[in-house]
PDB file of C-alpha atoms in Angstrom:
ATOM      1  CA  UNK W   1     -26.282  -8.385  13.337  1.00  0.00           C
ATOM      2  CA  UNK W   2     -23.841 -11.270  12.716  1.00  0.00           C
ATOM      3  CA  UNK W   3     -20.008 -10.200  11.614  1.00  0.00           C
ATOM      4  CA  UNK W   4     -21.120 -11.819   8.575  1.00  0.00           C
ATOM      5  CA  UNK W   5     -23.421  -8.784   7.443  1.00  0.00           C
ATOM      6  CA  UNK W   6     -21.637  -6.127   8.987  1.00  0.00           C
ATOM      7  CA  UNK W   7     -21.898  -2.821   6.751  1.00  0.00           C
ATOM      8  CA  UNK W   8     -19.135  -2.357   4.473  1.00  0.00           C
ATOM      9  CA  UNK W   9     -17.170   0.341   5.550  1.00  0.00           C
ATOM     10  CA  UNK W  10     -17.122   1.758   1.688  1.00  0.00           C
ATOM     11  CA  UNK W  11     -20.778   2.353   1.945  1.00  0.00           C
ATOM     12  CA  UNK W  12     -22.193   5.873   0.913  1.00  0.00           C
ATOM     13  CA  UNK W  13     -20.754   7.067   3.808  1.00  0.00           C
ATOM     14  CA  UNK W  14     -17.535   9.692   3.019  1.00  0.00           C
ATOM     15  CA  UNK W  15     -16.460   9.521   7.318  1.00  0.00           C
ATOM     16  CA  UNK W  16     -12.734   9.147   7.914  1.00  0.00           C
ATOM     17  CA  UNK W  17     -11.904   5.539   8.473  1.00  0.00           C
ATOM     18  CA  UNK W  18     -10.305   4.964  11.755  1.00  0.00           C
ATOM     19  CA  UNK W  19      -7.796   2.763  13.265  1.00  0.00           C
ATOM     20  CA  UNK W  20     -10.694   1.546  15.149  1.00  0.00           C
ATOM     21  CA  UNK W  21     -12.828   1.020  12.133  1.00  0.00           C
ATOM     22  CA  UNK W  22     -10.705  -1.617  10.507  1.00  0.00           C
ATOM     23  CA  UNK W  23     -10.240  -3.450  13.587  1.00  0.00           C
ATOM     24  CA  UNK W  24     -13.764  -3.701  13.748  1.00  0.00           C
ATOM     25  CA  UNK W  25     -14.355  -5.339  11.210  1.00  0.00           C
ATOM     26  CA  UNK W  26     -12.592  -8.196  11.746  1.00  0.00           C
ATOM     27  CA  UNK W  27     -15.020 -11.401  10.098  1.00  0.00           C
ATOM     28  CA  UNK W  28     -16.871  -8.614   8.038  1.00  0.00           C
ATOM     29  CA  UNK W  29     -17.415  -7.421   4.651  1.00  0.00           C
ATOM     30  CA  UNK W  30     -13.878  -7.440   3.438  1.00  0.00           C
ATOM     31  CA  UNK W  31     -11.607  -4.669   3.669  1.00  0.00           C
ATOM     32  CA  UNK W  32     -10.259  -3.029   0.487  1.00  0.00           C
ATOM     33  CA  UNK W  33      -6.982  -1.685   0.552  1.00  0.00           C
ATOM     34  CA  UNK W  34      -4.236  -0.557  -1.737  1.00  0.00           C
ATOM     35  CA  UNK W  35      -0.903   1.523  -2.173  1.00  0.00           C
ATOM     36  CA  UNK W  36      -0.728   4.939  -3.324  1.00  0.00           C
ATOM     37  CA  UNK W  37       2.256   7.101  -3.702  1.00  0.00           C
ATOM     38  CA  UNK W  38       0.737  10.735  -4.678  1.00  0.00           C
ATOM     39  CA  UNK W  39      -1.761  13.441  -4.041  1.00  0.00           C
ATOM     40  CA  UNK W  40      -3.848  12.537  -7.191  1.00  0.00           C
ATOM     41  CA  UNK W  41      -3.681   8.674  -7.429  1.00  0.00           C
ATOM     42  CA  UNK W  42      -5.018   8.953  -3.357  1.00  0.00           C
ATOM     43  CA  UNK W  43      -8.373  11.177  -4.549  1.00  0.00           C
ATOM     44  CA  UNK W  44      -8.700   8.717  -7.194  1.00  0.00           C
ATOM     45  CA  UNK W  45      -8.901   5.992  -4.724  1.00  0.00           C
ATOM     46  CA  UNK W  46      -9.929   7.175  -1.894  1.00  0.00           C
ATOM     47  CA  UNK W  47     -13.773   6.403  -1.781  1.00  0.00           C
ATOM     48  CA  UNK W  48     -13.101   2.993  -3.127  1.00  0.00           C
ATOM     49  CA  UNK W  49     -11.021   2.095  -0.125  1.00  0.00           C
ATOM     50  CA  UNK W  50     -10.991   1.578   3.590  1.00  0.00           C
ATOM     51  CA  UNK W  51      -7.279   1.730   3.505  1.00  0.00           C
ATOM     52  CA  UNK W  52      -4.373   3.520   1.622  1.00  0.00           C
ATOM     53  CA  UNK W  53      -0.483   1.727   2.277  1.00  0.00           C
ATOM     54  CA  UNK W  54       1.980   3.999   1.824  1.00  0.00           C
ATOM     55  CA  UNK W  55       4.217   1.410   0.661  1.00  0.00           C
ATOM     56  CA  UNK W  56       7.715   1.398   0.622  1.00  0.00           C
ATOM     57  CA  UNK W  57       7.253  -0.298  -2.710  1.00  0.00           C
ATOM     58  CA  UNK W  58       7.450   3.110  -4.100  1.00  0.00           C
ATOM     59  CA  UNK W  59      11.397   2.686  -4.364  1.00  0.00           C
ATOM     60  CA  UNK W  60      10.479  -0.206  -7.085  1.00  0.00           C
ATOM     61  CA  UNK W  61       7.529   0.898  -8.454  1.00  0.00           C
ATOM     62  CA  UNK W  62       8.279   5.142  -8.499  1.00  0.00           C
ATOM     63  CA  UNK W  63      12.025   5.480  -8.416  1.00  0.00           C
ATOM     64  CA  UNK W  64      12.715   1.836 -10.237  1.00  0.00           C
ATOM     65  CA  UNK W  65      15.096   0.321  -7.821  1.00  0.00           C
ATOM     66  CA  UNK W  66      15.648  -3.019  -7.880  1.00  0.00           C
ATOM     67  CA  UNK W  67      14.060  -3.722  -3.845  1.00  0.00           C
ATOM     68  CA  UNK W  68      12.467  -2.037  -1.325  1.00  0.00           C
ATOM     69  CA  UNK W  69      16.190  -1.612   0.752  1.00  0.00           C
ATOM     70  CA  UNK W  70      17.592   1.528  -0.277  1.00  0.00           C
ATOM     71  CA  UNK W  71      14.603   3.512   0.517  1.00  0.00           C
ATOM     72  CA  UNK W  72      14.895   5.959   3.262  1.00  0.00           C
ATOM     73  CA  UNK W  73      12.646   7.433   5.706  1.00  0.00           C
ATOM     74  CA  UNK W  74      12.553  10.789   3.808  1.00  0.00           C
ATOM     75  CA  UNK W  75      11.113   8.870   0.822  1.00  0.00           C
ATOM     76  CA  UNK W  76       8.345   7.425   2.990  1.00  0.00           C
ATOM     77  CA  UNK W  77       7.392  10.822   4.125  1.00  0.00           C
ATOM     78  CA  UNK W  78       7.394  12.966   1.509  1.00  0.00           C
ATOM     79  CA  UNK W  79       4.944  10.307  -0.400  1.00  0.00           C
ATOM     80  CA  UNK W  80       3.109   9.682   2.802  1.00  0.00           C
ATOM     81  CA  UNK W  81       2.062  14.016   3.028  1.00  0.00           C
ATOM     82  CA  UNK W  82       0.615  13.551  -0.316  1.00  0.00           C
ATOM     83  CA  UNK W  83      -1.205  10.797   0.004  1.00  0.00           C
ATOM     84  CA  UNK W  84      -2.768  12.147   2.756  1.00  0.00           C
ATOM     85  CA  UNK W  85      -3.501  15.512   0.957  1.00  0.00           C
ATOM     86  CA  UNK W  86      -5.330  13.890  -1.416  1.00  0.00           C
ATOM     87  CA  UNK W  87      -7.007  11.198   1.030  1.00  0.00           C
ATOM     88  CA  UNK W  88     -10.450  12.448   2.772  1.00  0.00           C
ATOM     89  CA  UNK W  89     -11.750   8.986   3.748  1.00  0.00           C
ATOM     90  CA  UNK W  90      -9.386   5.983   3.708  1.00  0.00           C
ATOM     91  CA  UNK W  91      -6.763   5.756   6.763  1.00  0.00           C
ATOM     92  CA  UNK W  92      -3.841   5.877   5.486  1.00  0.00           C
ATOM     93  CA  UNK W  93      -0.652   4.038   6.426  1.00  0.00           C
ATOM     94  CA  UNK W  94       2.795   4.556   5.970  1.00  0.00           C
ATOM     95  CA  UNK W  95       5.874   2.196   5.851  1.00  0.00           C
ATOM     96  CA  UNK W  96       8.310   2.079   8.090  1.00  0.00           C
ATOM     97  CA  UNK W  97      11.524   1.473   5.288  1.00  0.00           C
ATOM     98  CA  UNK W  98      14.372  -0.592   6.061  1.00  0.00           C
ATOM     99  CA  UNK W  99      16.784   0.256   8.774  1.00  0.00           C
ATOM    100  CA  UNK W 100      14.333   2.931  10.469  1.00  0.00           C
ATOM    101  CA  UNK W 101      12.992   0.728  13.248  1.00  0.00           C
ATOM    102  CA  UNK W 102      15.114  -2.668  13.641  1.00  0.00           C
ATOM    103  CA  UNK W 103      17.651  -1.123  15.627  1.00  0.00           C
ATOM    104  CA  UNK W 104      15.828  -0.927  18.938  1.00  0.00           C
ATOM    105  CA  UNK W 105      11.993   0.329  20.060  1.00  0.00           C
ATOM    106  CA  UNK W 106      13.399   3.472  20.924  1.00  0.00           C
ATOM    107  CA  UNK W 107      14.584   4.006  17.123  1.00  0.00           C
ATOM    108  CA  UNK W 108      11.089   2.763  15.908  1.00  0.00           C
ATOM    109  CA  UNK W 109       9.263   5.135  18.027  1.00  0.00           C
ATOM    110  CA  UNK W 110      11.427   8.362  17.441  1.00  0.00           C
ATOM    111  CA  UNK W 111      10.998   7.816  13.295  1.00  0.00           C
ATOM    112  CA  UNK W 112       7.243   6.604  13.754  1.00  0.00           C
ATOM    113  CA  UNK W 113       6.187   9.693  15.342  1.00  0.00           C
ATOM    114  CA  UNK W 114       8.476  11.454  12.923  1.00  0.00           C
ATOM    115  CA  UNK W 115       6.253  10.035  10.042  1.00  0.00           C
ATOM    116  CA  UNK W 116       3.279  10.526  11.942  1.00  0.00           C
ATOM    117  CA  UNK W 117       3.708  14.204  13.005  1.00  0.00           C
ATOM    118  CA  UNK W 118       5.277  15.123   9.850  1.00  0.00           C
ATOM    119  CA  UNK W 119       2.654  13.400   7.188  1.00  0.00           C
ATOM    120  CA  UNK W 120      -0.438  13.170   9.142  1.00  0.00           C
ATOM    121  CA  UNK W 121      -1.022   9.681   8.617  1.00  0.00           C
ATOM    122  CA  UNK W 122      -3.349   7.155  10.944  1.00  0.00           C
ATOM    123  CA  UNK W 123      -0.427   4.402  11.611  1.00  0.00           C
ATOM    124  CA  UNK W 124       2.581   2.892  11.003  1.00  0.00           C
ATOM    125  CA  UNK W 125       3.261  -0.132   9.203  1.00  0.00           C
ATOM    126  CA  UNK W 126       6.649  -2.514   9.796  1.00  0.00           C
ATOM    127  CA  UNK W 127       7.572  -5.809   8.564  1.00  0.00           C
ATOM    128  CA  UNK W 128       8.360  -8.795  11.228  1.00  0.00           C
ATOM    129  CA  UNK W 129       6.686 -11.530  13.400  1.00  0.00           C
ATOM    130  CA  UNK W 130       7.665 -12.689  16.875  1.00  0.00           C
ATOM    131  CA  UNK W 131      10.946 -10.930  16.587  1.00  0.00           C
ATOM    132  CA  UNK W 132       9.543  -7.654  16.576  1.00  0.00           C
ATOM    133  CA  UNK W 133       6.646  -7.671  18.969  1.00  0.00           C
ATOM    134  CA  UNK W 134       8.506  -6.011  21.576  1.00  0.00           C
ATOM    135  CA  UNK W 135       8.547  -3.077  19.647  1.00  0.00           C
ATOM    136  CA  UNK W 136       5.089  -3.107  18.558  1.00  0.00           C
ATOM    137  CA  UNK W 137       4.423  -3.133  22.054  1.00  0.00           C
ATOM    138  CA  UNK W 138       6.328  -0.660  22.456  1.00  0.00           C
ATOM    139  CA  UNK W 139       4.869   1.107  20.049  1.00  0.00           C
ATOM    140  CA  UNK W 140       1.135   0.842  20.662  1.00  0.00           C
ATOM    141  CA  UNK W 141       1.724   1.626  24.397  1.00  0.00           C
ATOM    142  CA  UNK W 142       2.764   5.075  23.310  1.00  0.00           C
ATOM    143  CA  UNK W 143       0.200   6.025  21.302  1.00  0.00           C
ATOM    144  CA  UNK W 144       1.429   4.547  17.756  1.00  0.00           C
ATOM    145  CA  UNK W 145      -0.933   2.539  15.129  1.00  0.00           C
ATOM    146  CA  UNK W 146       0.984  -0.154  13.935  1.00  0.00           C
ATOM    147  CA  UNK W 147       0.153  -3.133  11.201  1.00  0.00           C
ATOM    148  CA  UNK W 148       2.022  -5.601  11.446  1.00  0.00           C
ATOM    149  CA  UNK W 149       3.103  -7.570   8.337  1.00  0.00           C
ATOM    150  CA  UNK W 150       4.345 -11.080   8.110  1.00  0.00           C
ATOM    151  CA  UNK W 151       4.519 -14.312   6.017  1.00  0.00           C
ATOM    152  CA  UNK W 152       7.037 -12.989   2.619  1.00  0.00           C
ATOM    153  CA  UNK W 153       8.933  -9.559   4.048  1.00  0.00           C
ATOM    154  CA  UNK W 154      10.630  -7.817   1.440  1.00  0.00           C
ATOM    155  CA  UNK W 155      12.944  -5.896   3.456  1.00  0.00           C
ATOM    156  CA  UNK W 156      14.298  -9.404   4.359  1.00  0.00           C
ATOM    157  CA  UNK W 157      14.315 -10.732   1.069  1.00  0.00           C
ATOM    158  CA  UNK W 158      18.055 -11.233   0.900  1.00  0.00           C
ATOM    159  CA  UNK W 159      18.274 -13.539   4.269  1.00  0.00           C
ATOM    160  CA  UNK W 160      14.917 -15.344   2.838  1.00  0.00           C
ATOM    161  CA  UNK W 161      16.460 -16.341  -0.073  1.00  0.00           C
ATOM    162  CA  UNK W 162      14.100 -14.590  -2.846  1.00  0.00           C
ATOM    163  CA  UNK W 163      10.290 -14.035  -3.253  1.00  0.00           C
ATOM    164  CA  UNK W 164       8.870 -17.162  -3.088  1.00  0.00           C
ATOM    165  CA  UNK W 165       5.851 -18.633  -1.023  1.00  0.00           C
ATOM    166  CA  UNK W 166       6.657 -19.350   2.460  1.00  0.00           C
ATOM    167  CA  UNK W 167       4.624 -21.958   4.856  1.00  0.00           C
ATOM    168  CA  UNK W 168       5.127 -24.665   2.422  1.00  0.00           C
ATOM    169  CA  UNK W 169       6.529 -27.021   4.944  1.00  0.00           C
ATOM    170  CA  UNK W 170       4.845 -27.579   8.553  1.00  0.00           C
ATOM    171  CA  UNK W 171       7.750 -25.887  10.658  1.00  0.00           C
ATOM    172  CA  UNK W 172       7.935 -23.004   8.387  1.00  0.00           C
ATOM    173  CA  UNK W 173       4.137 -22.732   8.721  1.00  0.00           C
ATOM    174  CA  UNK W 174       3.717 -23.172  13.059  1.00  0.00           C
ATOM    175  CA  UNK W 175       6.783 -20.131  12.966  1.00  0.00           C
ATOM    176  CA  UNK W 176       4.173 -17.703  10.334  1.00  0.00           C
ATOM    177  CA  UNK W 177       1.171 -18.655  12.436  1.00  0.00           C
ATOM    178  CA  UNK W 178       3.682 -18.051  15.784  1.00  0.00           C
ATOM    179  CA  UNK W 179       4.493 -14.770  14.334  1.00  0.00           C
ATOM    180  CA  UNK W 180       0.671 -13.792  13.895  1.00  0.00           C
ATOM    181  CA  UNK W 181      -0.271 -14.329  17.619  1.00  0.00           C
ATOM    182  CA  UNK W 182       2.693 -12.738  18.645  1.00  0.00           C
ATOM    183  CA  UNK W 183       1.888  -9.580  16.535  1.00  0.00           C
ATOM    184  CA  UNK W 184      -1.900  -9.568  17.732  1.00  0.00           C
ATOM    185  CA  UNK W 185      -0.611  -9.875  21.416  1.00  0.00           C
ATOM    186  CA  UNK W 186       1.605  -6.988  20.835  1.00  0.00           C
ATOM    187  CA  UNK W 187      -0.689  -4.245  20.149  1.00  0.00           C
ATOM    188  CA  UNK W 188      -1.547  -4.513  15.824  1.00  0.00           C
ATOM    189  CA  UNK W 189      -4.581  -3.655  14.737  1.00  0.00           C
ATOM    190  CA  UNK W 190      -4.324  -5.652  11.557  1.00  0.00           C
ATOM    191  CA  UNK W 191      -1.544  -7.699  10.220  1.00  0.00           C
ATOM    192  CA  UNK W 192      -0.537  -7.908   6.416  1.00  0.00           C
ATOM    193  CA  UNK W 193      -0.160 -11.749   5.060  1.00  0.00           C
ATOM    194  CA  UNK W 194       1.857 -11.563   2.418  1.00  0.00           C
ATOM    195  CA  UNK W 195       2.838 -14.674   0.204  1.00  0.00           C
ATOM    196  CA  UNK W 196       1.779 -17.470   2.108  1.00  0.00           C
ATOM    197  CA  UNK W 197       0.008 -20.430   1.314  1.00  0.00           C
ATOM    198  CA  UNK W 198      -3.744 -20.549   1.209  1.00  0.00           C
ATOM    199  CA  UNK W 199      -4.501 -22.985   3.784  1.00  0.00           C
ATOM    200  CA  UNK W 200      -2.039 -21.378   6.437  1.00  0.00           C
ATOM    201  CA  UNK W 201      -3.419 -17.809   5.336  1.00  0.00           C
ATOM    202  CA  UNK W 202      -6.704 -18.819   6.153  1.00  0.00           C
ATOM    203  CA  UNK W 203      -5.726 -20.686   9.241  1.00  0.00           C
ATOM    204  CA  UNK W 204      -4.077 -17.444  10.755  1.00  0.00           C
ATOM    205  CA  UNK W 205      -7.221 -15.600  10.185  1.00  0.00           C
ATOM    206  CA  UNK W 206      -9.241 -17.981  11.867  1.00  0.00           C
ATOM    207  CA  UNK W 207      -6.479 -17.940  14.894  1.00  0.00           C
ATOM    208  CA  UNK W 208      -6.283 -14.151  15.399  1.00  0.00           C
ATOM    209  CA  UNK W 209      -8.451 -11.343  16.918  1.00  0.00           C
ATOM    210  CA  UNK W 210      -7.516  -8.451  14.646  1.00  0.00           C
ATOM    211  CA  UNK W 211      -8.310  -8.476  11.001  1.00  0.00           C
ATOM    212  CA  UNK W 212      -5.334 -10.236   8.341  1.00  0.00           C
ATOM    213  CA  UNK W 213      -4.705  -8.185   5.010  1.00  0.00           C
ATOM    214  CA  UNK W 214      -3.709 -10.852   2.438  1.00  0.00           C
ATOM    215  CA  UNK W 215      -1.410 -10.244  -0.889  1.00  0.00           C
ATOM    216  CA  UNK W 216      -0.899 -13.184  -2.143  1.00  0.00           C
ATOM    217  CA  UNK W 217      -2.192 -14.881   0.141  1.00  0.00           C
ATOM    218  CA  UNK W 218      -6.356 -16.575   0.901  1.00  0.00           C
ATOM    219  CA  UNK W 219      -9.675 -14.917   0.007  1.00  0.00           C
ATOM    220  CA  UNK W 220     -10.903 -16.062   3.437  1.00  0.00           C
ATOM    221  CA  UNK W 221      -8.785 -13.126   4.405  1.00  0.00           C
ATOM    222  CA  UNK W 222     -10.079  -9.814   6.009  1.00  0.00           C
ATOM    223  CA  UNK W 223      -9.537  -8.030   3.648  1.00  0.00           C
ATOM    224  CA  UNK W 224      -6.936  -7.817   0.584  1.00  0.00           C
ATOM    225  CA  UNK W 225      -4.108  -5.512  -1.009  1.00  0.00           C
ATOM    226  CA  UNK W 226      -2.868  -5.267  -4.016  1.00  0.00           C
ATOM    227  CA  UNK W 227       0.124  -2.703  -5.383  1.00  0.00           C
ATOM    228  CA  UNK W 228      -2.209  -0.456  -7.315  1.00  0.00           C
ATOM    229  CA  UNK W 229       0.237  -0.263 -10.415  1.00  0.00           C
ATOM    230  CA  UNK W 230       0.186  -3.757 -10.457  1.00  0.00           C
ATOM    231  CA  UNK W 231      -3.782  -3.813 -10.448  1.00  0.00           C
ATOM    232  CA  UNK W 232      -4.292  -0.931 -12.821  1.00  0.00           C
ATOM    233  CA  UNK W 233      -1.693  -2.141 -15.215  1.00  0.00           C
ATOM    234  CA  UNK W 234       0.991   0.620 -14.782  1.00  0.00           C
ATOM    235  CA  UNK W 235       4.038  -1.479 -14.275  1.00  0.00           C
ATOM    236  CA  UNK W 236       6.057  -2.995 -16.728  1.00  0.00           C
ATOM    237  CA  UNK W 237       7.653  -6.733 -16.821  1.00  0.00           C
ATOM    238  CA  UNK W 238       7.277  -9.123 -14.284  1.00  0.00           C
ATOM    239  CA  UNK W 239       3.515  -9.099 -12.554  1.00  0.00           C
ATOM    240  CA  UNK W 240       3.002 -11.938  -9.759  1.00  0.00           C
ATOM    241  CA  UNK W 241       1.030 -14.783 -10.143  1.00  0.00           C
ATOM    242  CA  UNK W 242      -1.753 -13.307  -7.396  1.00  0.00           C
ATOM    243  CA  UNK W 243      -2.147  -9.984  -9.348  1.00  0.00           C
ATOM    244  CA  UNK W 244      -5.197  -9.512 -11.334  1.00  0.00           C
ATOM    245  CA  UNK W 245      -5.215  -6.727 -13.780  1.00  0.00           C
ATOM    246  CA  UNK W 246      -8.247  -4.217 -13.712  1.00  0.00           C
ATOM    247  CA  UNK W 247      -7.560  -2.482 -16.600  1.00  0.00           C
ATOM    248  CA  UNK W 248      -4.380  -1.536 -18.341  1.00  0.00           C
ATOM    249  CA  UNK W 249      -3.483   2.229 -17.967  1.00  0.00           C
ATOM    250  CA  UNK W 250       0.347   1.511 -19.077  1.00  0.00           C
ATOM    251  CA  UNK W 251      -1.356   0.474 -22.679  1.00  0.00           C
ATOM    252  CA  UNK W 252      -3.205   3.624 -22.649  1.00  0.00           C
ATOM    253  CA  UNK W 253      -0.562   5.942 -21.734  1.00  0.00           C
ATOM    254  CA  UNK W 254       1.573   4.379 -24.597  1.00  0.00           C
ATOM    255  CA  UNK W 255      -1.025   4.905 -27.345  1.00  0.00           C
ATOM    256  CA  UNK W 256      -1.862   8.897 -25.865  1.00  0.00           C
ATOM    257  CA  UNK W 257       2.198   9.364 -25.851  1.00  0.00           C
ATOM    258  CA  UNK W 258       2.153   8.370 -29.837  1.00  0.00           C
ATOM    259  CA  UNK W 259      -0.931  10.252 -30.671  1.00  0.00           C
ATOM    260  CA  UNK W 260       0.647  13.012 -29.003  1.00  0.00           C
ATOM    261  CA  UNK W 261       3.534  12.493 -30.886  1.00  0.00           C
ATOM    262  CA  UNK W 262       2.351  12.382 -33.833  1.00  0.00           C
ATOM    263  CA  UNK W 263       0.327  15.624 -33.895  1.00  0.00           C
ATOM    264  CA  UNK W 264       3.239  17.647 -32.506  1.00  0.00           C
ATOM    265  CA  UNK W 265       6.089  16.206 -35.634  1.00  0.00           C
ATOM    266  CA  UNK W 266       2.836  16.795 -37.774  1.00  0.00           C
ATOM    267  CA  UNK W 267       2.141  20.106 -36.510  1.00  0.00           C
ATOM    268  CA  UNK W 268      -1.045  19.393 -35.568  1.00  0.00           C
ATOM    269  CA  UNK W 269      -0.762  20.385 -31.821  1.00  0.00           C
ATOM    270  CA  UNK W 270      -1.297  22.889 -30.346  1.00  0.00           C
ATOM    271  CA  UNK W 271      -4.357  23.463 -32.790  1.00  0.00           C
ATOM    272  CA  UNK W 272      -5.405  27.735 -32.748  1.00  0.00           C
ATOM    273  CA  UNK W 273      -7.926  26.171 -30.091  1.00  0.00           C
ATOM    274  CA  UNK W 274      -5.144  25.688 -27.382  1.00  0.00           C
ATOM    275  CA  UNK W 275      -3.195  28.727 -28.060  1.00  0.00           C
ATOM    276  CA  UNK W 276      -3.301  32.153 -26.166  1.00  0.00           C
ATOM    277  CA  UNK W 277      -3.977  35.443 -28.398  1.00  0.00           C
ATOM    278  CA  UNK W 278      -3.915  33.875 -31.771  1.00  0.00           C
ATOM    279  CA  UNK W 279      -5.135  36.320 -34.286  1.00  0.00           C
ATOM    280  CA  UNK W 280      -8.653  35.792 -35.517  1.00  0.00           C
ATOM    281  CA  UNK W 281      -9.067  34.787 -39.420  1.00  0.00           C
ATOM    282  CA  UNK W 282      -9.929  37.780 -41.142  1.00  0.00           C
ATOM    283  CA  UNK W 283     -13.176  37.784 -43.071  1.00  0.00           C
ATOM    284  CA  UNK W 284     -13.308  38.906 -46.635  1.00  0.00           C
ATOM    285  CA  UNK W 285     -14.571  42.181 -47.440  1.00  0.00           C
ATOM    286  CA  UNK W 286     -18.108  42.123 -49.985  1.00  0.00           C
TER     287      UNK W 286
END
């Protein structure tokens, strides 16, 4: 079998994805991944995806801070326990937030296997190229799961400058494609390209052994991610230019929160049919 027609790993089958399993299948049917924050958004997508992020976008897209930063490591885990709950099949990931793991490998390993122990999660994920390898190595040598994640870092957004694409010009691009191999050589089992041009996206997947994860990035990716509020039309404002919408759930919670309204200044809910021990209509007599 080529790595062209691989299997899907969404097929029928409901077996736990592993660590393993999405290392695999590197040049294969494309993975699908996406974030989740709770128990029930996780069984929603669970059988849909190989992979579940735990991202530490929850601080935007849950709490509505204004960047990833200020979230903390009790955050990540108390979001990462319920997705897992309500995951059966996709691995799920968790974020490593800001702060938790730059400080040394010893730091990143004693608040990895905090999240890991403590959520029951399949890996770790961290932000960083060549600069962090060493502790990916460190990392993966002692029994952590780590993807990597490269290209646009949002926990470095304020030395970066903003959110814009990065590998526009050729020494920007050989550092991004620098950081991939030095990743890959380190131990991750997939690495996350996030906002980077096309051509250099697909270049690093053709340089690399391990599968790349784009956002923003190529469809000649491994696989993609996309923040699932984004996708399913939840958030509000701003959307990025590599977002598609799949439907538009914020629309339809707006029109259910006026119906509801409506019915409860009209009196119209709760109807005798939703109400406990509500006397029976009498019937006339003759």
């Amino acid at each position: 079998m080529s790595a062209h027609t691989k299997p899907p790993l969404t097929a029928a089958s409901t077996k736990p994805v592993t660590v393993a399993a999405i290392r695999a299948a590197k040049g294969g049917t494309p993975l699908v991944c996406l974030t989740a924050y709770t128990t029930p958004v996780a069984e929603a997508l669970d059988q849909a995806s190989d992979l579940l992020l735990v991202g530490d976008s929850l601080g935007m897209v849950v709490y509505g801070l204004p960047s990833t930063i200020p979230v903390t490591l009790d955050m990540m885990i108390a979001h990462g326990a319920a997705v897992v709950r309500g995951a059966k099949r996709a691995l799920v990931v968790v974020d490593l937030p800001f702060g938790s793991y730059q400080e040394s490998p010893a730091q990143a390993f004693r608040n990895a296997a905090r999240i890991l122990a403590e959520t029951g999660c399949g890996a770790v994920k961290l932000e960083g190229g060549a600069v962090m390898a060493e502790t990916i190595a460190f990392l993966t040598q002692r029994g952590v799961p780590v993807l990597a994640h490269i290209g646009l870092q949002p926990q470095s957004v304020n030395a970066l400058g903003g959110y814009s694409a990065r590998g526009k010009l050729s020494a920007e691009a050989e550092t991004i494609l620098a950081d991939a191999r030095a990743v890959t050589d380190a131990g991750a089992f997939a690495v996350v390209v996030e906002g980077v041009v096309a051509p250099l996206a697909a270049r690093i997947t053709e340089t690399i052994r391990v599968p790349t994860i784009g956002i923003g990035a190529s469809a000649e990716c491994d696989g993609q991610i996309l923040v699932t509020d984004d996708m399913m039309g939840v958030t509000f404002g701003h959307v990025p230019k590599f977002v598609r919408k799949y439907a538009d759930v914020g629309a339809t919670m707006k029109a259910a929160a006026e119906a509801y309204a409506a019915d409860v200044r009209e009196r119209r809910f709760p109807a005798e049919e939703h109400l406990y021990g509500a006397p029976k209509p009498k019937i006339a007599a003759g």
